[in-house]
Coordinates of C-alpha atoms in Angstrom, one line a residue:
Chain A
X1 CA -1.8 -8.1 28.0
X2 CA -5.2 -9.8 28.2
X3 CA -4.9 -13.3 30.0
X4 CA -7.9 -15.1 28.2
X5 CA -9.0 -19.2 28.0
X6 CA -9.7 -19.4 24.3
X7 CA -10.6 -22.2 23.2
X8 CA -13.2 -23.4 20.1
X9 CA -16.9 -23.5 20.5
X10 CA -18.9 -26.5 20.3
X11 CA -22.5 -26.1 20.3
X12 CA -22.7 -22.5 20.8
X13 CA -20.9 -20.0 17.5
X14 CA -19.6 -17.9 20.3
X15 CA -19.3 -17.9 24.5
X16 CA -18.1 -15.1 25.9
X17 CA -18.1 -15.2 30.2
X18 CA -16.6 -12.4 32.7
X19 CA -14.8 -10.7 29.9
X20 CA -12.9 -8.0 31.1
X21 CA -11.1 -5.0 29.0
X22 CA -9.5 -2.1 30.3
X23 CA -7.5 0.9 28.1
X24 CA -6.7 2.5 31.4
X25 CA -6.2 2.2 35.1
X26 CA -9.1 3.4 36.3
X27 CA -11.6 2.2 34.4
X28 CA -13.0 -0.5 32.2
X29 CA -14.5 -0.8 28.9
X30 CA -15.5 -4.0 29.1
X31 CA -16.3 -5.1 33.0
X32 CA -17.4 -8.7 33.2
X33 CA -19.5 -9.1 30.0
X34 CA -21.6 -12.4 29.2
X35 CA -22.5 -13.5 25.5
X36 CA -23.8 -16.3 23.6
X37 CA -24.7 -16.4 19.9
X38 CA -25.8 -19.7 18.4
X39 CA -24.8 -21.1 15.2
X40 CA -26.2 -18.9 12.2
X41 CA -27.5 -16.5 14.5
X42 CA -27.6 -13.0 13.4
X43 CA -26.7 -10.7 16.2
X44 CA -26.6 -6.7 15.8
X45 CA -24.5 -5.2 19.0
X46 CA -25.7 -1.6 19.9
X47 CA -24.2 1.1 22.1
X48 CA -23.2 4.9 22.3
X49 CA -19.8 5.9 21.6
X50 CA -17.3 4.2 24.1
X51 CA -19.3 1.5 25.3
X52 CA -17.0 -1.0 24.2
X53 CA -18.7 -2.4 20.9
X54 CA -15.7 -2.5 19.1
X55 CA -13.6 -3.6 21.9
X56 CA -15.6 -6.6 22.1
X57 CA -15.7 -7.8 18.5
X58 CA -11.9 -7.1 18.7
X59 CA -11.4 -9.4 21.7
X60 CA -13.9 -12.0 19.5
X61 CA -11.2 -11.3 15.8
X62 CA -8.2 -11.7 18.7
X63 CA -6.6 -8.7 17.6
X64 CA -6.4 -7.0 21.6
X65 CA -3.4 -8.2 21.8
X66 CA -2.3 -5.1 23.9
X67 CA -4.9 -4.4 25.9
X68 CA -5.1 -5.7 29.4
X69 CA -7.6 -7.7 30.7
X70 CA -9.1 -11.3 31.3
X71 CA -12.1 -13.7 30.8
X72 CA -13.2 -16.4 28.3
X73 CA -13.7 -16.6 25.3
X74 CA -14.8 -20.0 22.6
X75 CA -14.9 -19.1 19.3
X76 CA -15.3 -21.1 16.0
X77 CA -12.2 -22.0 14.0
X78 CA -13.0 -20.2 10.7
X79 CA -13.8 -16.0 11.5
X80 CA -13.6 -13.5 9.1
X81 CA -13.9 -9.8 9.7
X82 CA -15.0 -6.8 7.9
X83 CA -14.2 -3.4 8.9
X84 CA -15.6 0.1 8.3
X85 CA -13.2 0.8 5.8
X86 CA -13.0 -2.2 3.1
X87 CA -9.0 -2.8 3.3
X88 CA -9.0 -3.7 0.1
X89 CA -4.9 -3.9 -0.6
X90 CA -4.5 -1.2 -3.4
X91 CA -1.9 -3.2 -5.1
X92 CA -3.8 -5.9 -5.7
X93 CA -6.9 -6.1 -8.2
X94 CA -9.9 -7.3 -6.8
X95 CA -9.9 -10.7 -7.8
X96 CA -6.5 -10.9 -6.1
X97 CA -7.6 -8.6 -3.3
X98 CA -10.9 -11.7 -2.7
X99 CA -8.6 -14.7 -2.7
X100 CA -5.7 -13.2 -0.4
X101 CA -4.2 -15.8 1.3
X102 CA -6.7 -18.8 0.0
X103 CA -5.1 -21.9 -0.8
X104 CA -5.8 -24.5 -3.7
X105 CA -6.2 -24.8 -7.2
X106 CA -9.8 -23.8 -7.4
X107 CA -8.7 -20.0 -5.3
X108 CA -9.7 -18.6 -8.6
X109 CA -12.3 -20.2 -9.3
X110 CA -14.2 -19.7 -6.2
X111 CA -13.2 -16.1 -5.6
X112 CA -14.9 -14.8 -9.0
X113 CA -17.9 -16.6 -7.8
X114 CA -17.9 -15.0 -4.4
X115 CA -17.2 -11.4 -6.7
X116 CA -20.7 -12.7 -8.7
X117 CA -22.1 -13.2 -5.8
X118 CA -22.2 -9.7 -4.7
X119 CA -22.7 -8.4 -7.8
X120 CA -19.5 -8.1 -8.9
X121 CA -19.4 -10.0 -11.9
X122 CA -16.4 -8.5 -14.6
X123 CA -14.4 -6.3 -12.0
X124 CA -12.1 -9.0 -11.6
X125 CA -9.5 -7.2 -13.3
X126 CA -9.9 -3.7 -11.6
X127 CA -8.4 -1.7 -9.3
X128 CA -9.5 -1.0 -5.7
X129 CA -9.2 2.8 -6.2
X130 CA -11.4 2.2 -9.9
X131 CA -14.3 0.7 -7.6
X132 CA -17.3 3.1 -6.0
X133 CA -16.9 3.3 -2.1
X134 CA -20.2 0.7 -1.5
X135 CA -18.5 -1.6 -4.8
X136 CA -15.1 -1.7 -2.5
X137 CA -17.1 -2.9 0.9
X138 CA -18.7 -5.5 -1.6
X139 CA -15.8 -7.0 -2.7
X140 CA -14.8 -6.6 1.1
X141 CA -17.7 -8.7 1.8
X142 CA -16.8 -11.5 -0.5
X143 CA -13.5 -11.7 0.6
X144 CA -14.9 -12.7 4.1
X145 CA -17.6 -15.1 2.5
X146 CA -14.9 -17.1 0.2
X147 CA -13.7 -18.3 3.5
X148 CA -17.2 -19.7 4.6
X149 CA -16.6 -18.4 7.6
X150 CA -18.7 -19.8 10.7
X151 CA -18.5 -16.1 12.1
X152 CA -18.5 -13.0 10.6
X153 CA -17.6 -9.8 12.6
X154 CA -18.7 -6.7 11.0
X155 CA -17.6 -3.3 12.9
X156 CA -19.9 -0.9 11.4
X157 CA -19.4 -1.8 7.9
X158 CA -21.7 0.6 6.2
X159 CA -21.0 3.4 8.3
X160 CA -18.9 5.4 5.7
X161 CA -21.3 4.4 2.8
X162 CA -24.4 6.7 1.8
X163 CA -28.0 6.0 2.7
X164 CA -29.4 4.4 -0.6
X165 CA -25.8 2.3 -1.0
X166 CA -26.3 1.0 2.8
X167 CA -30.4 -0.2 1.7
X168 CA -28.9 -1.9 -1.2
X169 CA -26.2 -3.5 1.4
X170 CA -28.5 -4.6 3.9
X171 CA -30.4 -6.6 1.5
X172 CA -27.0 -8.2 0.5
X173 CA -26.0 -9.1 3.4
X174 CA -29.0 -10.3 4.4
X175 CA -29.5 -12.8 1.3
X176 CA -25.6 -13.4 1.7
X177 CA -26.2 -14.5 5.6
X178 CA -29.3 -16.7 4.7
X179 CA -27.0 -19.1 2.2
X180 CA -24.2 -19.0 4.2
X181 CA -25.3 -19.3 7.5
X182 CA -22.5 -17.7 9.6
X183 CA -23.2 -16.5 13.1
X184 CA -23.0 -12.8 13.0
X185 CA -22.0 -10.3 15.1
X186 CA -22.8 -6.5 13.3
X187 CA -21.3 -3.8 15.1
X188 CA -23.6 -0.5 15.0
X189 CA -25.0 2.6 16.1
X190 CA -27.9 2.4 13.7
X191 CA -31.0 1.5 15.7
X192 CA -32.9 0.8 12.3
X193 CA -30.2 -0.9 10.5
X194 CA -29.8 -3.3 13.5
X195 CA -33.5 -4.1 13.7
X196 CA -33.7 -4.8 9.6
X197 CA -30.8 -6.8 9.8
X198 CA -30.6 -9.0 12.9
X199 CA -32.5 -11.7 14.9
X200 CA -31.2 -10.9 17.9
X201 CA -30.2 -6.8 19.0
X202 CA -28.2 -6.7 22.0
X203 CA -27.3 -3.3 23.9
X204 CA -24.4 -2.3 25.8
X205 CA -24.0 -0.1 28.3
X206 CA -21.1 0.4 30.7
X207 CA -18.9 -2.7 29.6
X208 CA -21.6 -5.0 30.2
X209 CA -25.0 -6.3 28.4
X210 CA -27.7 -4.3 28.9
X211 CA -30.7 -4.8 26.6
X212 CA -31.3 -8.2 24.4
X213 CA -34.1 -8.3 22.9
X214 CA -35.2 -11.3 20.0
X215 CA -36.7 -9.6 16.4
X216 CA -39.7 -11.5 15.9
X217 CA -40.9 -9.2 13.2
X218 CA -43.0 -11.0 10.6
X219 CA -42.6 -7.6 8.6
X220 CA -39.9 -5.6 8.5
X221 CA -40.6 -2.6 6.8
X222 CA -40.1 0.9 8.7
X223 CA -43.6 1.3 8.8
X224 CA -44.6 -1.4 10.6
X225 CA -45.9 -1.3 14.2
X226 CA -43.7 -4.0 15.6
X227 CA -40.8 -2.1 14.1
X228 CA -41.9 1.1 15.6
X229 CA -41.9 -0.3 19.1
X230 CA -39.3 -1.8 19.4
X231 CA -36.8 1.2 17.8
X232 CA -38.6 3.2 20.6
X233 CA -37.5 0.8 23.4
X234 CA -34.0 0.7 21.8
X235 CA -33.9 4.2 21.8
X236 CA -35.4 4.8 25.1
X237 CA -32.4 3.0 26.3
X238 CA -29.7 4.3 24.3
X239 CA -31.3 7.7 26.4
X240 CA -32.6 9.5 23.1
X241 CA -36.4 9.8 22.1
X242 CA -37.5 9.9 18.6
X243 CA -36.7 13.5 18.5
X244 CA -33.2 12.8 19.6
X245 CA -33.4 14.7 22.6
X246 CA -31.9 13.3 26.0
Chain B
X1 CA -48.2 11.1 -3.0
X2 CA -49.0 14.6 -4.7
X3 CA -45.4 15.1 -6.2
X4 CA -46.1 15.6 -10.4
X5 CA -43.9 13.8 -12.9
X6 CA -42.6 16.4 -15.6
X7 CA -42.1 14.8 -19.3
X8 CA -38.4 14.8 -20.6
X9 CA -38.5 18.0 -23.0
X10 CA -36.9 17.1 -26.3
X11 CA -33.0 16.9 -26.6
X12 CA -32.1 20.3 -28.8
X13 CA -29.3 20.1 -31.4
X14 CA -27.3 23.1 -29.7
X15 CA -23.8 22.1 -29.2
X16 CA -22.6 25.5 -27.7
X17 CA -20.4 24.6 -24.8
X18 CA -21.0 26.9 -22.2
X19 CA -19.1 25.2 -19.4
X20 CA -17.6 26.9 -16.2
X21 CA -13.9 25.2 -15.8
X22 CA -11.5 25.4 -12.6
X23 CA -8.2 26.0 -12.6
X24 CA -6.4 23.2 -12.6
X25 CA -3.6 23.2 -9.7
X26 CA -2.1 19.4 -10.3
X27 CA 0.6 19.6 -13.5
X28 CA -2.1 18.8 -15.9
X29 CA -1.5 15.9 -18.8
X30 CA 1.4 14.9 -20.0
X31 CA 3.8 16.2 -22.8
X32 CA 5.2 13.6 -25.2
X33 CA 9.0 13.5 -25.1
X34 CA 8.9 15.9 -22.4
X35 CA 11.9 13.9 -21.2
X36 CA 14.8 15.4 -24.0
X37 CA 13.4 18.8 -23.7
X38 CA 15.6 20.3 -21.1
X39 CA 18.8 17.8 -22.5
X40 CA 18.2 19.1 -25.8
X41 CA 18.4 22.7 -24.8
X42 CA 21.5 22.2 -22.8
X43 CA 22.8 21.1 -26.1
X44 CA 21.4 24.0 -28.3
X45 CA 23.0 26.8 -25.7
X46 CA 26.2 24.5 -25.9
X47 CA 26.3 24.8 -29.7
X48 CA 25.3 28.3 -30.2
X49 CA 27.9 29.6 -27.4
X50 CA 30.9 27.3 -29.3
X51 CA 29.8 28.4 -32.9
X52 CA 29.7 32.3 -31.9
X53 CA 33.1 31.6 -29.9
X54 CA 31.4 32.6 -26.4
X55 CA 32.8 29.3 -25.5
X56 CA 36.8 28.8 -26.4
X57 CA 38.1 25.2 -27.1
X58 CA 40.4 25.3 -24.1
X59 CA 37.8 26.1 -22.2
X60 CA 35.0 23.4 -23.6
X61 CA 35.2 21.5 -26.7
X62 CA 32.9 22.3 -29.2
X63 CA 30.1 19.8 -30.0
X64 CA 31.2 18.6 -33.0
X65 CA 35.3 18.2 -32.1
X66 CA 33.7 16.3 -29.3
X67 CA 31.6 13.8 -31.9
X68 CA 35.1 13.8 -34.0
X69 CA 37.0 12.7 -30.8
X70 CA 34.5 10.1 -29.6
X71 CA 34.5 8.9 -33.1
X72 CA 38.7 8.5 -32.7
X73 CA 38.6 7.0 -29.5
X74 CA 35.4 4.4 -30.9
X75 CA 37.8 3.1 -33.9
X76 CA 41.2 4.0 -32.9
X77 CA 41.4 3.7 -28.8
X78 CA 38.8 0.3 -27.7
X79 CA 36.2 3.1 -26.7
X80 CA 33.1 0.3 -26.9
X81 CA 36.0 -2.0 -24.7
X82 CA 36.2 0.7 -21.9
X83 CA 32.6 1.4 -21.9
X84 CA 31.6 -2.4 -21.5
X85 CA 34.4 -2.3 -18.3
X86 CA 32.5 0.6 -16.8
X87 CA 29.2 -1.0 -16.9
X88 CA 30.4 -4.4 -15.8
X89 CA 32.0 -2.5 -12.8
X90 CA 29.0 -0.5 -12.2
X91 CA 26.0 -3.0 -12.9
X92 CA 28.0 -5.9 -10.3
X93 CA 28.6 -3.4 -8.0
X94 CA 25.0 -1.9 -7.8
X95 CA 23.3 -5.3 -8.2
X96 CA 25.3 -6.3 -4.8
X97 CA 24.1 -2.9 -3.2
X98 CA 20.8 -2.9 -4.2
X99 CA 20.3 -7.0 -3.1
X100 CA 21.8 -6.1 0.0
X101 CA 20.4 -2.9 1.0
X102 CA 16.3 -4.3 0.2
X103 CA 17.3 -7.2 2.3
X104 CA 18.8 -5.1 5.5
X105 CA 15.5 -2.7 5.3
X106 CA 13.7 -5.6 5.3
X107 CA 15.0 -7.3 8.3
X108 CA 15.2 -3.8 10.1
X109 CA 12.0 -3.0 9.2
X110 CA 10.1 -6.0 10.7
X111 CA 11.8 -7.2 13.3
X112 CA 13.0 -4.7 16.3
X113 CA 16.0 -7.0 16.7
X114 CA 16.7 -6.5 13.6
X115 CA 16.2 -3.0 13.6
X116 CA 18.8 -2.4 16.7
X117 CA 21.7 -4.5 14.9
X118 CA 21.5 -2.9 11.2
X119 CA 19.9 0.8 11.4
X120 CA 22.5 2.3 13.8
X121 CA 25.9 0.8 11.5
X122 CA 23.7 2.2 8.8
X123 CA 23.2 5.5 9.9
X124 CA 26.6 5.6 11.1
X125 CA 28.2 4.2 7.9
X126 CA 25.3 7.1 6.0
X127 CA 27.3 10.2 8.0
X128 CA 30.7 9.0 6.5
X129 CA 31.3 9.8 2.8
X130 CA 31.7 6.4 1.0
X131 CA 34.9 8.3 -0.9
X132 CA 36.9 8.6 2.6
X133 CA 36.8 4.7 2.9
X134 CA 38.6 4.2 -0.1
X135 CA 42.0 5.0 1.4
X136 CA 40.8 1.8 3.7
X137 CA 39.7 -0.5 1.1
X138 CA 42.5 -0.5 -0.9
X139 CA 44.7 -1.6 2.4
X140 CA 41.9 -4.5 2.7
X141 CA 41.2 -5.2 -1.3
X142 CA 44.2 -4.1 -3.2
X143 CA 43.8 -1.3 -5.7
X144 CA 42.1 -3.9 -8.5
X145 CA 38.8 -5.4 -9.2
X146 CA 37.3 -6.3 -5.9
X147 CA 37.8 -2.6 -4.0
X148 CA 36.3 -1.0 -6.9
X149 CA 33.2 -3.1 -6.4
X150 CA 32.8 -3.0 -2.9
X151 CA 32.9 0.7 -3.0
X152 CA 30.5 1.0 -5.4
X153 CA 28.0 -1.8 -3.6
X154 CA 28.8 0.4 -0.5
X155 CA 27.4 3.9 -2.1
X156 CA 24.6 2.6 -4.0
X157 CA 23.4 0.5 -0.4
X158 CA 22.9 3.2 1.7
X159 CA 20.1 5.2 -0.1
X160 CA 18.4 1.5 -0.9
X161 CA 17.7 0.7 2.6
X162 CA 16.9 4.4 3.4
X163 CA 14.1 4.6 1.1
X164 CA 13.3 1.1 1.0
X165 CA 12.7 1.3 5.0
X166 CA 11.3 3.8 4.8
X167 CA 8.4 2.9 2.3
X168 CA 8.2 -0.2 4.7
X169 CA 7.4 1.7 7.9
X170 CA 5.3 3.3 6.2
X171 CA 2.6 1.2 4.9
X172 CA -0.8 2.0 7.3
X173 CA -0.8 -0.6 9.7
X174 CA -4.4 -1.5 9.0
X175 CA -3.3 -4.2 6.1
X176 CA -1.1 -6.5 8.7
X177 CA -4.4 -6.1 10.7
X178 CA -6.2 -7.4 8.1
X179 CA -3.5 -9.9 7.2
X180 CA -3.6 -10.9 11.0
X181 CA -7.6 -11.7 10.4
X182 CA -7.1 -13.3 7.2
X183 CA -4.4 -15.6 8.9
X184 CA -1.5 -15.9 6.4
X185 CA 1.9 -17.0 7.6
X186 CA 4.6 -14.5 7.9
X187 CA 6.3 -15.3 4.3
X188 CA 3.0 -14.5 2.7
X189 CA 2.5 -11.4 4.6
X190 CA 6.0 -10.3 3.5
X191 CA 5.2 -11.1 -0.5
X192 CA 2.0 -9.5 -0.8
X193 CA 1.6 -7.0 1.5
X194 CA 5.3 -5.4 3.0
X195 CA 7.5 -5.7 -0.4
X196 CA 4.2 -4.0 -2.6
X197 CA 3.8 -1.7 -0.4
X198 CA 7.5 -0.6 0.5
X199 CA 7.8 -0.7 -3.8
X200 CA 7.4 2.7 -4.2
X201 CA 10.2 3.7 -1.7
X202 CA 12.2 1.0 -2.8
X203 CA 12.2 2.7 -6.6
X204 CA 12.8 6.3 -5.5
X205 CA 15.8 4.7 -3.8
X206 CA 17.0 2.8 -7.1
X207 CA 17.1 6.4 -8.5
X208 CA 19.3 7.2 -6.3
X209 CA 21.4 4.2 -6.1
X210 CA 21.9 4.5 -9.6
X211 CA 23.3 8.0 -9.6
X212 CA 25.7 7.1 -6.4
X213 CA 26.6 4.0 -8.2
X214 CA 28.1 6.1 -11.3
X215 CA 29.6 8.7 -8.6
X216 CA 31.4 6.1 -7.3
X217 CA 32.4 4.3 -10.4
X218 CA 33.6 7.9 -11.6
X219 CA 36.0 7.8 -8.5
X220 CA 37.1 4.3 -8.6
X221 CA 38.0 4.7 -12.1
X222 CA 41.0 7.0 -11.1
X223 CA 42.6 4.7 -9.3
X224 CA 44.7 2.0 -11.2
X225 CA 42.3 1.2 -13.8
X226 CA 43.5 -0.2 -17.1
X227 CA 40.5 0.0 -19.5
X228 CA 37.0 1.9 -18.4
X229 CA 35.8 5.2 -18.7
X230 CA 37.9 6.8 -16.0
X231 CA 40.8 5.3 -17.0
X232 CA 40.5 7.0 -20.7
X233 CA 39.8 10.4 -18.6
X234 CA 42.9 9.8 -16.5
X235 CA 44.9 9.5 -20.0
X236 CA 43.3 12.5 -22.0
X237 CA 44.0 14.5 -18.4
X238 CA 47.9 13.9 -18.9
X239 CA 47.6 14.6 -22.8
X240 CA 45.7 17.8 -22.3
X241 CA 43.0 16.5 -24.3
X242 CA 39.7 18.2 -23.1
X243 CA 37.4 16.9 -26.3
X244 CA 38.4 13.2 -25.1
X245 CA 37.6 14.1 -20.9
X246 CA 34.1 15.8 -22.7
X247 CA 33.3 12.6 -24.3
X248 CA 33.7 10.9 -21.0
X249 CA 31.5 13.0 -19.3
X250 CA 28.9 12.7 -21.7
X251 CA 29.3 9.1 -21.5
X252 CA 28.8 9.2 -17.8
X253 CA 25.9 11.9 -17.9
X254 CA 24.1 9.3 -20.7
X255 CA 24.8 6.6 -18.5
X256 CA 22.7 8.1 -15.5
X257 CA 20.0 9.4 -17.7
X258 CA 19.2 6.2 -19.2
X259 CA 19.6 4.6 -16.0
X260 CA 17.4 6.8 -13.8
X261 CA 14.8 7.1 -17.4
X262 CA 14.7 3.1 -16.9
X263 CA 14.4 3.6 -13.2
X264 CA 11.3 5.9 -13.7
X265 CA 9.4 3.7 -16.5
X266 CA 9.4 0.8 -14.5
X267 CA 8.2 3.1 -11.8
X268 CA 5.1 4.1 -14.2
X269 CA 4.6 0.6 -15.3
X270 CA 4.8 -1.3 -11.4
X271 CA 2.9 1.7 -9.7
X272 CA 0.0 1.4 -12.0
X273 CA -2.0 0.8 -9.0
X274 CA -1.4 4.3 -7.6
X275 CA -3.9 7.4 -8.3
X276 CA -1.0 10.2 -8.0
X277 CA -0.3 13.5 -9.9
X278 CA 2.4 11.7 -11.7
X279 CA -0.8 10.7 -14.6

């Protein structure tokens, strides 16, 4: 059972201090981790595979219940999460799927402009399983943003969608982010998609921070030096070199 | 860049279709009135057996002395009367059992207090054949009305919850984490996420139900019944009338297979969400 203070933020989206997680006796996933992210910052959390990414932006959605462990945490009041997979509720058309659990009159209203809004325009009426796997993590996407939420979590959203889908969702996102202005954590394991995305890429290693470096990249095409650079220091400490050997 | 661009050539005019097609493994599309198909042959190899006397009258009445007797017992015997007393008996009894048992799954299923008070009497009362109680009812309802209800309610409950509890534990457990995010009170969660998603267990159940419902309304029916079904069964019994008892039957066997038919279209017509083999 994690003991935490929660509480809600005031001038910083989210504050994390001397968060601790721990799956089992021995050891921990998360040992003492410090975070800040500002309001509308976009923040992109690397790591290899057990470094406790996702047990981190499950501790930020509150859905550890389970696991054991301690620290604090301030959040903003309104957070909305999208996973890997889009959860979309298959009984539900997509409209319905959108506005789940959205109150007032104008539910409708605002959820067919959210669907518009990622290029969903005339699917109102379909079927989860009708929709194309990148359609269903778009309408995923506007269920989150219908809430204007003041943080979105993302846990690798695009990881199960195909490489020309996931170019067409970064630029999405990325419009999507600049009018609504949520602080974002992005769960990932992609260096590149982390640099094109976020202001802010932060490593972990060992349950704590261990890299956080700001994107000031006037460009940020592949190509560019900048870009280059900094994708080898990410990967130099992720322990792989361009090649992908250790 | 040193990749060439090749011109579209011309679209021909040759429609030979020269495509390579799999076998297909899943039942394939569906046949229109596949439903009377199998009833219908029943009936042929009924016909054809009493015509060429394969089949004596003693032994089963021939179609037609069967349509003769059911047209006696329509004008002369208050056949429409005992029908509408069958289906009032059946349809209260399996409206209480079905109520009931959706409720009890969904109590049981959601709450682990819940679960600990109803499953066990459940699977208890499951291992006991609802028939056996009836010796016990009657002492605690009499031998009219309100036993023959109970019972019925009883045998149609069981298979309710069972499916219906079923379907509910098994919805993936990623939609109440999503429902957690989302933040919707437990009322909501229960409308749009647990009783969609335990419908398709809840209507194999109902097919069920409404067979055990018509068992036990079949059994019911012998005891002290003045009008119903049963009761004009019990009657042709003691006048050695089999053509009457075959008219029952197939009053019975069309009351299940409208019943379960009804049970399946709503099925098709709820479930249109589902991509299944059913088509």
């Amino acid at each position: 059972m994690a003991t935490d203070t929660r509480g809600l933020s005031t001038e910083q989206a989210v504050r994390v201090r001397n968060l601790h997680r721990s799956f089992t006796k021995d050891g921990g996933v998360l040992n003492g981790l410090d975070l800040d992210i500002a309001p509308g910052e976009f923040v992109a959390l690397i790591g290899r595979s057990g470094t406790g990414k996702s047990t981190l932006l499950r501790a930020l959605a509150g859905l550890d219940r389970d696991v054991d462990g301690y620290g604090q945490i301030t959040v903003p009041g309104a957070v909305s999460v999208v996973f890997q997979d889009s959860r979309l509720l298959p009984w539900k058309r997509v409209l319905d799927n959108v506005i789940f659990g959205l109150r007032g009159a104008d539910a409708r209203e605002r959820g067919a402009q959210a669907l518009a809004e990622v290029g969903l325009a005339g699917r109102e009426r379909a079927w989860p399983h009708q929709l194309s796997g990148g359609e269903q993590q778009r309408a995923a996407l506007a269920r989150s943003l219908v809430r204007e939420p003041q943080l979105l979590l993302a846990d690798e959203p695009f990881g199960a969608l195909d490489a020309l889908t996931r170019i067409r969702m970064h630029a999405l996102l990325r419009k999507l982010c600049e009018t609504h202005r949520p602080a974002v954590l992005l769960v990932t394991h992609d260096v590149d998609e982390a640099i094109v995305l976020a202001d802010r890429v932060i490593l972990l290693d060992a349950g704590v921070v261990d890299t956080d470096v700001r994107v000031d990249l006037a460009n940020r095409s592949r190509s560019d030096a900048g870009f280059a650079a900094l994708r080898t220091l990410l990967l130099d400490r992720l322990g792989v070199d361009e090649e992908g050997r250790r | 860049m040193t990749a060439a661009l090749h011109a579209t050539t011309p679209k021909s005019d040759d429609k030979t279709d020269a495509r390579v097609v799999r076998r297909r493994l899943g039942p394939g599309r569906r046949i229109r009135f596949a439903f009377w198909i199998g009833p219908l042959l029943a009936l042929a190899v009924w016909s054809v057996g009493s015509a060429t006397g394969v089949i004596k009258p003693a032994i089963l009445s021939a179609p037609w002395d069967v349509a003769v007797a059911f047209e006696d017992q329509w004008s002369n015997h208050d056949l429409p009367g005992n029908i509408l007393s069958s289906l009032e008996r059946a349809v209260i009894g399996l409206t209480l059992g079905v109520v009931t048992g959706a409720v009890l799954a969904v109590i049981s299923g959601l709450s682990r207090a819940g679960e600990s008070v109803i499953d066990g009497p459940i699977q208890i009362k499951r291992s006991v054949p609802t028939l056996a109680i009836i010796p016990l009812f009657i002492a605690w309802f009499g031998i009219g009305q309100e036993m023959k209800i109970v019972t019925i309610a009883l045998i149609s409950l069981v298979p309710i919850y069972i499916h219906t509890h079923n379907g509910l534990r098994g919805i993936d457990g990623k939609y109440a984490e999503l429902a957690e995010t989302i933040g919707i009170s437990r009322g909501d969660f229960i409308r749009h996420v647990v009783l969609p998603g335990a419908l398709p267990g809840f209507l194999l159940g109902m097919r069920f139900a409404v067979t055990s419902a018509l068992l036990g309304l079949v059994v019911v029916e012998q005891y002290n019944a003045v009008a119903g079904i049963g009761h004009m069964i019990t009657l042709a019994e003691q006048y050695g009338q089999t053509d009457v008892i075959v008219v029952g039957l197939v009053i019975y066997g069309v009351f299940g297979y409208c019943a379960d038919s009804a049970v399946r279209l709503t099925a098709r017509k709820v479930l249109a969400w589902r991509q299944t083999l059913e088509g």
